[in-house]
mmCIF file of C-alpha atoms and ligand atoms in Angstrom:
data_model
loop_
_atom_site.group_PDB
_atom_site.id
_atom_site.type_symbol
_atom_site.label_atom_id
_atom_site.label_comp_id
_atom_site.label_asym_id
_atom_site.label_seq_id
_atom_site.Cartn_x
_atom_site.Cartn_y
_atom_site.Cartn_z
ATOM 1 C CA UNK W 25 -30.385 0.357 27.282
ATOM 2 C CA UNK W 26 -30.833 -2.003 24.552
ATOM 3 C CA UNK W 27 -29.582 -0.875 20.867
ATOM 4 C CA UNK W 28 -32.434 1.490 19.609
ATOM 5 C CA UNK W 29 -33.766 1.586 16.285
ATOM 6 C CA UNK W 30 -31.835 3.902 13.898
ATOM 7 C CA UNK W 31 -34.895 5.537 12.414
ATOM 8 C CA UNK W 32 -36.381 6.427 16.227
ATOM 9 C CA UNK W 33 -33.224 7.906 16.665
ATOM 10 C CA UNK W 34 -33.459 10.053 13.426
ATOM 11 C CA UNK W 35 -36.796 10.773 13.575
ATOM 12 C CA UNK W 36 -35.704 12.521 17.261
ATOM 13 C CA UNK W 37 -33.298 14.336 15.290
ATOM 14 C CA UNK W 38 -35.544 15.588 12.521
ATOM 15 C CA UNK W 39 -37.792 16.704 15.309
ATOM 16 C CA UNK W 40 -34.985 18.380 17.054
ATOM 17 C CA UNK W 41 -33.317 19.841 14.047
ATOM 18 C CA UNK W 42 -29.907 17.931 14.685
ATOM 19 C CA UNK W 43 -27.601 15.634 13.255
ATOM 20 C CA UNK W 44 -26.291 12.234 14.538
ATOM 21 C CA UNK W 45 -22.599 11.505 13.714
ATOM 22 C CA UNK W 46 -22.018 7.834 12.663
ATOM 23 C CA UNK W 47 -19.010 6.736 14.063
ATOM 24 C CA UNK W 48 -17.368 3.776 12.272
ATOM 25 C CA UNK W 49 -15.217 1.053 14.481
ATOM 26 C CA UNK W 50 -13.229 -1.833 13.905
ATOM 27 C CA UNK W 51 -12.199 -2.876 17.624
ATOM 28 C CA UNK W 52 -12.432 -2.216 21.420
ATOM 29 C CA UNK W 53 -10.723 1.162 21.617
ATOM 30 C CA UNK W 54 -12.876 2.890 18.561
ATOM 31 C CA UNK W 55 -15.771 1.917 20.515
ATOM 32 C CA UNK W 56 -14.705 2.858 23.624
ATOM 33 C CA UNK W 57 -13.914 6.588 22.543
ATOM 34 C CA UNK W 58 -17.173 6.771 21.084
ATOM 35 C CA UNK W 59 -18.948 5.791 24.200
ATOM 36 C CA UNK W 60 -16.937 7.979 26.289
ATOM 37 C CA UNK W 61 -17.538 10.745 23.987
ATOM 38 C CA UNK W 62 -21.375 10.560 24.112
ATOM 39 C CA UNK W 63 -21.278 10.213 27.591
ATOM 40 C CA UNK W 64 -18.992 13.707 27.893
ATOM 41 C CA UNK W 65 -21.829 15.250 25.497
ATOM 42 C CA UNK W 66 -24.776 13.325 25.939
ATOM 43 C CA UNK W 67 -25.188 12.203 22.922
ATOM 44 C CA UNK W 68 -27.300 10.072 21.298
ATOM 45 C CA UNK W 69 -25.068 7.854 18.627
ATOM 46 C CA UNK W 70 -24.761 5.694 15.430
ATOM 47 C CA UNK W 71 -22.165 3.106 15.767
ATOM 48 C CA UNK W 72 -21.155 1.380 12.504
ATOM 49 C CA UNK W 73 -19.435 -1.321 10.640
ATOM 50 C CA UNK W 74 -18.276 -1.626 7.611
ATOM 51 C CA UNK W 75 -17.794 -5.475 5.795
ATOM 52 C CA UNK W 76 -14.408 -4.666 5.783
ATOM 53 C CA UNK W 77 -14.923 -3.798 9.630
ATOM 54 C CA UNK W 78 -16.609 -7.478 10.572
ATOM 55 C CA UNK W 79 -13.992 -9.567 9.112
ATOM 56 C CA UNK W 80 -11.283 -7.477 10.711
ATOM 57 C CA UNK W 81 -12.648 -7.707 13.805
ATOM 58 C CA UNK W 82 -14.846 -11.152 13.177
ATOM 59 C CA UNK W 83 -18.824 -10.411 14.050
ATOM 60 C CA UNK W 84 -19.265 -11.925 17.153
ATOM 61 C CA UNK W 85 -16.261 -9.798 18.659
ATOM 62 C CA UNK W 86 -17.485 -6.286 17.186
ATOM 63 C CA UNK W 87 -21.272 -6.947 17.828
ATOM 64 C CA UNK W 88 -20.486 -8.598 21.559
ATOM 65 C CA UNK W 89 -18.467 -5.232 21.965
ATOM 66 C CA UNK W 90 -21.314 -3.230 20.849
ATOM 67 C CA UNK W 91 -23.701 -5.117 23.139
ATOM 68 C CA UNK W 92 -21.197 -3.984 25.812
ATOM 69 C CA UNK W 93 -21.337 -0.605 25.240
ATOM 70 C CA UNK W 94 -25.359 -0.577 25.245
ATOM 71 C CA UNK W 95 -24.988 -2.449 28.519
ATOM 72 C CA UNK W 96 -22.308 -0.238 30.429
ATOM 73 C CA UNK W 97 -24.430 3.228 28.718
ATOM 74 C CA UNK W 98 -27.786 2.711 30.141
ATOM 75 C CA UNK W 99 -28.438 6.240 29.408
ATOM 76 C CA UNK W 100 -27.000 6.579 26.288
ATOM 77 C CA UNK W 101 -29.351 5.321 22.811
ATOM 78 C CA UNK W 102 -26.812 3.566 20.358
ATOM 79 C CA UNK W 103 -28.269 2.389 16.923
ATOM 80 C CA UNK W 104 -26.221 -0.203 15.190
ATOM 81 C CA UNK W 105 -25.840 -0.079 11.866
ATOM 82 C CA UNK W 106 -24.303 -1.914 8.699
ATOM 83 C CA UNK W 107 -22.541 0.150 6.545
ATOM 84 C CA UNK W 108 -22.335 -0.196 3.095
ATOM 85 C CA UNK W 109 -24.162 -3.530 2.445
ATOM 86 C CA UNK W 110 -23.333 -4.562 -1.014
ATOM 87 C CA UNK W 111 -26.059 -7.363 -1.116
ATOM 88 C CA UNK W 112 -29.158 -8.710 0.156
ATOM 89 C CA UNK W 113 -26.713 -11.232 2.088
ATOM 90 C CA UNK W 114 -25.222 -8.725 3.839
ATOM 91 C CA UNK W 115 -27.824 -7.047 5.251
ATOM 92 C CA UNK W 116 -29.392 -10.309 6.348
ATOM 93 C CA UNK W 117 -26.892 -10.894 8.628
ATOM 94 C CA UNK W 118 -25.974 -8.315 9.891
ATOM 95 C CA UNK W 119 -29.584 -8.287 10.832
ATOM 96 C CA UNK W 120 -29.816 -11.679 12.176
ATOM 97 C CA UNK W 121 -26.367 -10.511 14.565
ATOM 98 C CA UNK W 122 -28.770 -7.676 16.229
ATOM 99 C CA UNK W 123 -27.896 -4.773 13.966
ATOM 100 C CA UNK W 124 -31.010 -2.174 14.304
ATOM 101 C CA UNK W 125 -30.041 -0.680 11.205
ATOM 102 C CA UNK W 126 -28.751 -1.390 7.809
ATOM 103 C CA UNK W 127 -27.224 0.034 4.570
ATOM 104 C CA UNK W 128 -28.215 -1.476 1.601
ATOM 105 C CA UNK W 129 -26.107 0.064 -1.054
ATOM 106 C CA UNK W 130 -27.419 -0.864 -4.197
ATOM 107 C CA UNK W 131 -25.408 1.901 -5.870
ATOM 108 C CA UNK W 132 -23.229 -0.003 -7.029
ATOM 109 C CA UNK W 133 -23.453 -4.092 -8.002
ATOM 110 C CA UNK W 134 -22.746 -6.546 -5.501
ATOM 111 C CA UNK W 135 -18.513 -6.721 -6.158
ATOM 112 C CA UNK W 136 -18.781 -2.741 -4.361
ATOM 113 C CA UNK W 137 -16.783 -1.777 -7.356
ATOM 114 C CA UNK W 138 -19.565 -1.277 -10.558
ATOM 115 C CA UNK W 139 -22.325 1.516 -10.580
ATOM 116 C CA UNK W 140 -25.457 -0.495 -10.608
ATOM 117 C CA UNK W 141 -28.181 0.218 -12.846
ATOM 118 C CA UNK W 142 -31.465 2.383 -11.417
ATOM 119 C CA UNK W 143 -33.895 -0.777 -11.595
ATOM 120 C CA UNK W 144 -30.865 -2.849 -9.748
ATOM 121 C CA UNK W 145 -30.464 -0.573 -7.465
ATOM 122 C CA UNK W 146 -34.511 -0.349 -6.577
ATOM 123 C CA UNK W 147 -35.064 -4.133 -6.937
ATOM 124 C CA UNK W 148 -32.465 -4.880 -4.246
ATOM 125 C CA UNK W 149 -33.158 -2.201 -2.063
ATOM 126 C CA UNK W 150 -37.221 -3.432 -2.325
ATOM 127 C CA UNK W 151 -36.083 -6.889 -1.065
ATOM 128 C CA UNK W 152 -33.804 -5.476 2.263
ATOM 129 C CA UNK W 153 -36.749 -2.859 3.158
ATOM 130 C CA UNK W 154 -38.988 -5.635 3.047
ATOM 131 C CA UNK W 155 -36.703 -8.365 4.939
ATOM 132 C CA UNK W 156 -35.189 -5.630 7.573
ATOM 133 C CA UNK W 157 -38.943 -3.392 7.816
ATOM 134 C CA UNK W 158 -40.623 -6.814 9.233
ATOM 135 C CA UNK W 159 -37.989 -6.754 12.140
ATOM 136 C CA UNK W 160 -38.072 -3.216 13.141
ATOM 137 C CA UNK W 161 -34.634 -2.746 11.327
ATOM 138 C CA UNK W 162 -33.852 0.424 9.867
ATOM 139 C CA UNK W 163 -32.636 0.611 6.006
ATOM 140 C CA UNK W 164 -30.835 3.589 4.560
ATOM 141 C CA UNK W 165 -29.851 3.236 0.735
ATOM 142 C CA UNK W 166 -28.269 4.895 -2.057
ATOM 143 C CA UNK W 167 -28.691 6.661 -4.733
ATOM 144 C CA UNK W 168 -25.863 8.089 -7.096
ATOM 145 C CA UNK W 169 -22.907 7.152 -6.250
ATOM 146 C CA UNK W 170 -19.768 8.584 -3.802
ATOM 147 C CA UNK W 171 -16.295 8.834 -5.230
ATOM 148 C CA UNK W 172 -13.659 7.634 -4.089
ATOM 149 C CA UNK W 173 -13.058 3.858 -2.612
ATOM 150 C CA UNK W 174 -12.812 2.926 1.200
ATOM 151 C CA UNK W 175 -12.167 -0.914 2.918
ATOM 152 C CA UNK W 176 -12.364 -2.024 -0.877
ATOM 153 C CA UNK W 177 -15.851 -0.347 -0.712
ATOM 154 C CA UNK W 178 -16.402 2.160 -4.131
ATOM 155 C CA UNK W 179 -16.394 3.067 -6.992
ATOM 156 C CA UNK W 180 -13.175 5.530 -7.228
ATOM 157 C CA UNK W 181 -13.349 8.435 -9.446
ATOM 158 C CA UNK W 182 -14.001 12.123 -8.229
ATOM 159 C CA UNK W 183 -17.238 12.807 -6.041
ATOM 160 C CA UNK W 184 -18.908 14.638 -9.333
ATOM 161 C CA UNK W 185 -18.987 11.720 -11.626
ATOM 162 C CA UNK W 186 -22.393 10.380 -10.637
ATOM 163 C CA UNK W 187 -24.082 13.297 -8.435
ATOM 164 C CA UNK W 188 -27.635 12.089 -7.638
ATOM 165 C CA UNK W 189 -30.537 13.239 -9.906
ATOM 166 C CA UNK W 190 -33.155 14.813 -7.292
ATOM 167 C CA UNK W 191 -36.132 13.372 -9.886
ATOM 168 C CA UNK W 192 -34.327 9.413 -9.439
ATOM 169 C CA UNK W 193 -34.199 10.099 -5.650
ATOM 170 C CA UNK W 194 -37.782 10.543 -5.416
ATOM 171 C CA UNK W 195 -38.667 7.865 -7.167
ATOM 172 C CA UNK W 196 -36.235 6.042 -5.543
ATOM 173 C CA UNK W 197 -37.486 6.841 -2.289
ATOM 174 C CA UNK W 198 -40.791 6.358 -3.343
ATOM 175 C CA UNK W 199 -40.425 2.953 -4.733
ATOM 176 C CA UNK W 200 -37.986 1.357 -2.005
ATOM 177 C CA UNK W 201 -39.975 2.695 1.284
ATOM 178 C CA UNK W 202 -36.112 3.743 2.216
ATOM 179 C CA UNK W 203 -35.302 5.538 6.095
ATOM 180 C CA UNK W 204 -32.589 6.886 5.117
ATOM 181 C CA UNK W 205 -31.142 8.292 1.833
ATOM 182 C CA UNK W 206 -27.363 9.160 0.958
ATOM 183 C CA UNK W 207 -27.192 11.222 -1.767
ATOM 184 C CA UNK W 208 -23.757 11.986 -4.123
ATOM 185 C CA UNK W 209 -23.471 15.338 -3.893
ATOM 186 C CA UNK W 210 -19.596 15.446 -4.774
ATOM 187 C CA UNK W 211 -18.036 13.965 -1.361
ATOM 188 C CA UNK W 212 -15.772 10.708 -1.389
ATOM 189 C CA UNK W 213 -14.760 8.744 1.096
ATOM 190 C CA UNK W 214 -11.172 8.180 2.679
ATOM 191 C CA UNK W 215 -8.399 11.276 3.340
ATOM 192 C CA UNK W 216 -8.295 12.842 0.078
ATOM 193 C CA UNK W 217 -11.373 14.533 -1.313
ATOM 194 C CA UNK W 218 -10.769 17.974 -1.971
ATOM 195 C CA UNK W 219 -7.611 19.302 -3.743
ATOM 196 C CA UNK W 220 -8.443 22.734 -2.462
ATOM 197 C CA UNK W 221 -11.444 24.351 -0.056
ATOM 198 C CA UNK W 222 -14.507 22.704 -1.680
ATOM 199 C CA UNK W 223 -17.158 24.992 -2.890
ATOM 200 C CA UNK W 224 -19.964 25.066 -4.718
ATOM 201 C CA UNK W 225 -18.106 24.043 -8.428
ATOM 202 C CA UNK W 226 -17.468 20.702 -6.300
ATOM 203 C CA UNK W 227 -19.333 20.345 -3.087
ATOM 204 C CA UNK W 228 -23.597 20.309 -4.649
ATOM 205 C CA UNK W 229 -25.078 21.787 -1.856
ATOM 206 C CA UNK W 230 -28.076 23.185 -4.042
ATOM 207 C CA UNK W 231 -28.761 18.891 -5.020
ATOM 208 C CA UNK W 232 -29.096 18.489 -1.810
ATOM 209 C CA UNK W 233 -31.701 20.996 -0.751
ATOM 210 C CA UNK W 234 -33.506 20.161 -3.637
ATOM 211 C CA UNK W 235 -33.874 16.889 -2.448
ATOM 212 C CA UNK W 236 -34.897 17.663 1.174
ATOM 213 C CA UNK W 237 -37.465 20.271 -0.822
ATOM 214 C CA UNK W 238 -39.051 17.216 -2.484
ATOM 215 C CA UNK W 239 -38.772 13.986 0.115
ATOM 216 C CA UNK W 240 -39.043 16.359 3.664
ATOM 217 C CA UNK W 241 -39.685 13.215 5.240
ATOM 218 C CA UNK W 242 -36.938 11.098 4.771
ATOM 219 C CA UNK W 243 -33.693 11.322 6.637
ATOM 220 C CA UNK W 244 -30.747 12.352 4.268
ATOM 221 C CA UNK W 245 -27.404 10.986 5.244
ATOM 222 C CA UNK W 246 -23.815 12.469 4.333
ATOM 223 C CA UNK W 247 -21.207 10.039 3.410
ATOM 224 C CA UNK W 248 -17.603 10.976 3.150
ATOM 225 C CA UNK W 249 -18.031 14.053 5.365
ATOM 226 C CA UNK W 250 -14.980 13.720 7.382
ATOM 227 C CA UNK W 251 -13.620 17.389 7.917
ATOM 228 C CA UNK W 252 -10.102 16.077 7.310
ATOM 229 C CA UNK W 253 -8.455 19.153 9.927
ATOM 230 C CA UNK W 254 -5.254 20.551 9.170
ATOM 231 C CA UNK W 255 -4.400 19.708 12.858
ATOM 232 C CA UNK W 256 -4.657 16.047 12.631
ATOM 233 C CA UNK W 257 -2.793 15.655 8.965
ATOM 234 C CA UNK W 258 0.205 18.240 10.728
ATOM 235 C CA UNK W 259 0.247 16.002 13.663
ATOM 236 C CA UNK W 260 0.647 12.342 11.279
ATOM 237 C CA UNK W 261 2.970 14.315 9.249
ATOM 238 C CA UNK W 262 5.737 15.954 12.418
ATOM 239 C CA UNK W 263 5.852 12.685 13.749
ATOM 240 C CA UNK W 264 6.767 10.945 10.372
ATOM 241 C CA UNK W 265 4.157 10.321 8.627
ATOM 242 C CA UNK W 266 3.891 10.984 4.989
ATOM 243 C CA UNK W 267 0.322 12.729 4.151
ATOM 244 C CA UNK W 268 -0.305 15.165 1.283
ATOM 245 C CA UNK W 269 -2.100 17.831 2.044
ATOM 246 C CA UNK W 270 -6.081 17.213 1.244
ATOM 247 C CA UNK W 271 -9.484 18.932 2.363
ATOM 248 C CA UNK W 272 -12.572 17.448 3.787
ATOM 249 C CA UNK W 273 -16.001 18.826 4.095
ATOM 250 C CA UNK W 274 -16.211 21.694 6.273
ATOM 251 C CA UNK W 275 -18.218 21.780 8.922
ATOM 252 C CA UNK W 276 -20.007 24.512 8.367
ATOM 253 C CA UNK W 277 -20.975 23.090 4.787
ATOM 254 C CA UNK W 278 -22.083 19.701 7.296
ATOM 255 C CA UNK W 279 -23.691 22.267 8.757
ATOM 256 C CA UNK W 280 -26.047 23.952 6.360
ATOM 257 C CA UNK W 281 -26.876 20.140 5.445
ATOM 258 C CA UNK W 282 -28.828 19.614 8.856
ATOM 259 C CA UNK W 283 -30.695 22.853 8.555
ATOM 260 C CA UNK W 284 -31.701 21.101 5.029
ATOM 261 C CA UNK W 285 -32.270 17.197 6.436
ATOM 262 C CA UNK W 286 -29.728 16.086 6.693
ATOM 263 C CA UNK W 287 -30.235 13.255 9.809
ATOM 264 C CA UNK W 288 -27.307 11.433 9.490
ATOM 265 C CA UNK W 289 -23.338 11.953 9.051
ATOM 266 C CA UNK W 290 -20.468 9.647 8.406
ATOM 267 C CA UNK W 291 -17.361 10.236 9.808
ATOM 268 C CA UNK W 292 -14.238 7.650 9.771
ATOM 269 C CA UNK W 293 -11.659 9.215 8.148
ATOM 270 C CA UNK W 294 -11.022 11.764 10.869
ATOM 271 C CA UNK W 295 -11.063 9.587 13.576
ATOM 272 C CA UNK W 296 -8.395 7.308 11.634
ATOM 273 C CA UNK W 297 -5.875 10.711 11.735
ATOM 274 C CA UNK W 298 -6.405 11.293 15.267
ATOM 275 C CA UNK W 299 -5.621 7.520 16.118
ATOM 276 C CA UNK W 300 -2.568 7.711 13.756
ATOM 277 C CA UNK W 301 -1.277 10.579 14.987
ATOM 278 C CA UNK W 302 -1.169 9.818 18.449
ATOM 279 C CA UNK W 303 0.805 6.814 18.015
ATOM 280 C CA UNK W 304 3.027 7.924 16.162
ATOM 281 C CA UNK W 305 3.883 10.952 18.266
ATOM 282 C CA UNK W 306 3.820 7.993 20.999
ATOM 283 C CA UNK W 307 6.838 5.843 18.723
ATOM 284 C CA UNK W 308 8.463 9.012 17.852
ATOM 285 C CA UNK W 309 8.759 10.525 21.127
ATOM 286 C CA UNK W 310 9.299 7.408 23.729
ATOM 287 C CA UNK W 311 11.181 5.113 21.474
ATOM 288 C CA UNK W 312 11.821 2.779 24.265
ATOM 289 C CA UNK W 313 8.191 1.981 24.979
ATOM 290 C CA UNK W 314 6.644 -1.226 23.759
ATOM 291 C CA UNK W 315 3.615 -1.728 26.149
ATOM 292 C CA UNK W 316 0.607 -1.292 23.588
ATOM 293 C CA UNK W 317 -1.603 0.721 26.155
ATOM 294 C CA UNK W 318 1.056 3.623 26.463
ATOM 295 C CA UNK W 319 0.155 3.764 22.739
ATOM 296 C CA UNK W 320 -3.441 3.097 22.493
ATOM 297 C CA UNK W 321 -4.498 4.877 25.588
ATOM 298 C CA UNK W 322 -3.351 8.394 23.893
ATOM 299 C CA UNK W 323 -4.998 7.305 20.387
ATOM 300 C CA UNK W 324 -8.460 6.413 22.121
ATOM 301 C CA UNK W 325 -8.315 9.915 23.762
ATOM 302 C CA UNK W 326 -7.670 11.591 20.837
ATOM 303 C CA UNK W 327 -10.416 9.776 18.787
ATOM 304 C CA UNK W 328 -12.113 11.130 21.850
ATOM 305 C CA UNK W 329 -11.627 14.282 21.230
ATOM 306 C CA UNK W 330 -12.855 14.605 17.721
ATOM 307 C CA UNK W 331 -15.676 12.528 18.063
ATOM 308 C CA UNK W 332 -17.054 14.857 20.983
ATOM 309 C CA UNK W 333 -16.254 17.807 19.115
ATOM 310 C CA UNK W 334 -18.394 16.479 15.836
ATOM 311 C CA UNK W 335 -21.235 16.021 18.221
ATOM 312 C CA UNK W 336 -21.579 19.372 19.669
ATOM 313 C CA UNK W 337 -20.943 20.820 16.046
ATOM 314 C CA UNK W 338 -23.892 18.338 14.697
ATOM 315 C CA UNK W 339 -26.048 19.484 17.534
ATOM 316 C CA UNK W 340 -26.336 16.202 19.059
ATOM 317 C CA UNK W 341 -24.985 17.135 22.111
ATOM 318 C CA UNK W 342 -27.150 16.965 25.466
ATOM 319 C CA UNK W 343 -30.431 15.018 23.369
ATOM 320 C CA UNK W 344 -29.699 11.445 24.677
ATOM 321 C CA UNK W 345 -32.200 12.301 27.670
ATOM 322 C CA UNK W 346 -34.926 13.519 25.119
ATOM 323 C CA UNK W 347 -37.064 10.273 24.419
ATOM 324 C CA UNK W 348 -37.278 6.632 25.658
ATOM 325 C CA UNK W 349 -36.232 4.129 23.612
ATOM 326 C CA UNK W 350 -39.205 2.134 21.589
ATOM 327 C CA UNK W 351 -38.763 -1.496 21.424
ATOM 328 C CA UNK W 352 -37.519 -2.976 18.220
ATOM 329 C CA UNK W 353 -40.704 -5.280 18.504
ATOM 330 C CA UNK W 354 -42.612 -2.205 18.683
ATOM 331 C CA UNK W 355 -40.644 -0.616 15.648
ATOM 332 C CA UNK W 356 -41.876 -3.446 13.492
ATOM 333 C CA UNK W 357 -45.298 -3.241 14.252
ATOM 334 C CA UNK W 358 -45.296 0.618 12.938
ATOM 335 C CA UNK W 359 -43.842 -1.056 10.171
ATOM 336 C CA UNK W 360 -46.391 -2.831 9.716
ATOM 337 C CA UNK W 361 -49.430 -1.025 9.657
ATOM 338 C CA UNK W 362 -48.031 1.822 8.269
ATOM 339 C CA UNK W 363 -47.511 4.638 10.565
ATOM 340 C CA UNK W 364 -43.841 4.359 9.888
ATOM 341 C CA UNK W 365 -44.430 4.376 6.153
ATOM 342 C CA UNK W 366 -42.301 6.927 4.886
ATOM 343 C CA UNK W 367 -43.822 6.408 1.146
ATOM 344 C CA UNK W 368 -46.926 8.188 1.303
ATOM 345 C CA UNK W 369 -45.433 11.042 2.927
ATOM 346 C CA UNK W 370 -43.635 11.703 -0.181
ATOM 347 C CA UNK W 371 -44.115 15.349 -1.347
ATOM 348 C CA UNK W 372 -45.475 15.610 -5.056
HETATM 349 ZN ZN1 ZN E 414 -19.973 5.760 2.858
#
């Protein structure tokens, strides 16, 4: 199957009432647990990349890899997306690679570091929807901004300094055309988000369902919403590794977010612990070994694991057989003359 248009695939969800984990990779193995995980479940998937992600792995590896997977998955739709895009240049090539969907973040200015201003963040935003919309390519932005700071992406800070404004969003929404919306509603990327169970004093589910109330037609996306499972830190930390103990969002919080629109949910950080801890229990236990697939082999399988487990818990699971993939080509032209518009959908 070729790589499917992210906002087909959300749409499916949205008429399904599921989720769609994004899985984020950086090289062969990430993807490879991802694919064998969707397979397992039947999943329908988001793959995705952050900057940081393409110069690790240099484009033409990651997206060849991608291309792969699509190939060797007939059955399987796989959107590929751009994560965190912290400029117009960004997006364009990740566009011109083949990515079906991007992230504009306009959230914060182009160094991924500085809150932007509202009109920056609209202006920019404008430009990608317009560039990405007339090639069937998906565009999920940004408004308010996450805490914490991940691949050099952020703005640090706690998850409640800039929690979006539901009044911004839909204007926001209104005046970019958006897909997709992530909304700061107290998460942060990377391990340590919570310092105790979040609830409602730090984790906004009320913004959220606000917003849904007020834009029911476009896809709301989760950032940050890694569980973080005591499991996977105890397992990093008995075979010498050195984590402090930290909180993610719960899953049931994740959740209540898809009965409330939420299309689309970003997991990395979880995957990262299940990797780690493998190999290390790998170095601690069989010292003498030095053959990098005794190591890797055990860390893909237990990125595995948690990736098929977030799909059956985002209700995913068993909907890659649901639809047939539209054509990219096809995408655009609903672009086009409008029946893909999410703008005048907006709810007043
Ligand atoms: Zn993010």
């Amino acid at each position: 199957m070729p790589l499917v248009s992210m906002r087909q695939l959300l749409d499916e969800a949205a008429k399904g009432g599921y989720g769609v984990g994004a899985f984020n990779v950086n090289d062969m193995e990430q993807i490879q647990a991802i694919m064998m995980a969707a397979k397992e479940t039947k999943s329908p998937v988001i793959v995705q990349a952050s900057r940081g992600a393409r110069q690790f792995a240099e484009d033409l590896y990651l997206f060849r890899l991608i291309q792969a997977a699509a190939e060797l998955n007939p059955e399987i739709p796989i959107a590929m997306h751009q994560d965190h895009g912290n400029s117009f240049e960004t997006c364009r090539s990740a566009i011109e690679l083949g990515y079906t969907s991007v992230m504009m973040d306009g959230s914060l200015k182009e160094d991924g570091k500085t809150p932007s201003t509202f009109e920056e963040n609209v202006e920019v935003t404008r430009r990608v929807v317009d560039y990405a919309h007339e090639r069937g390519v998906t565009v999920e932005g940004e408004i308010g901004v996450l805490g914490g700071v991940e691949d050099g992406h952020g703005a640090g800070g706690s998850g409640l300094d800039h929690i979006t404004d539901p009044d911004q969003a839909v204007e926001f929404a209104e005046r970019t055309g958006v897909d997709a919306l992530a909304i700061a509603i107290g998460t942060s990327h990377g391990a340590y988000k919570f310092t105790k169970k979040p609830d409602g004093s730090v984790l906004k589910m009320d913004v959220l369902i606000a917003i849904h109330k007020r834009l029911p037609n476009t896809h709301l996306v989760m950032h940050g919403s890694s569980s973080v499972p005591k499991d996977l830190q105890d397992i990093v930390n008995q075979y010498g590794g050195k984590l402090k103990q930290t909180w993610g969002v719960p899953v049931e919080e994740i959740q209540l977010g898809i009965k409330n629109g939420v299309r689309k949910i970003n997991v990395d950080t979880d995957n990262r612990l299940a990797i780690t801890g493998a190999i290390r229990k790998v170095f601690a236990e069989s010292p003498e070994k030095f053959d990098p697939r005794d190591y890797l082999k055990p860390a893909r399988e237990a990125m595995k694991k948690v990736v098929a487990q977030r799909m059956t818990e985002f209700g995913q699971a068993g909907h890659a057989g649901d639809y047939k993939p539209v054509s990219i080509e096809q995408i655009a032209k609903g672009y086009k003359d409008g029946s893909l518009s999410t703008r005048p959908l907006v709810a007043k």
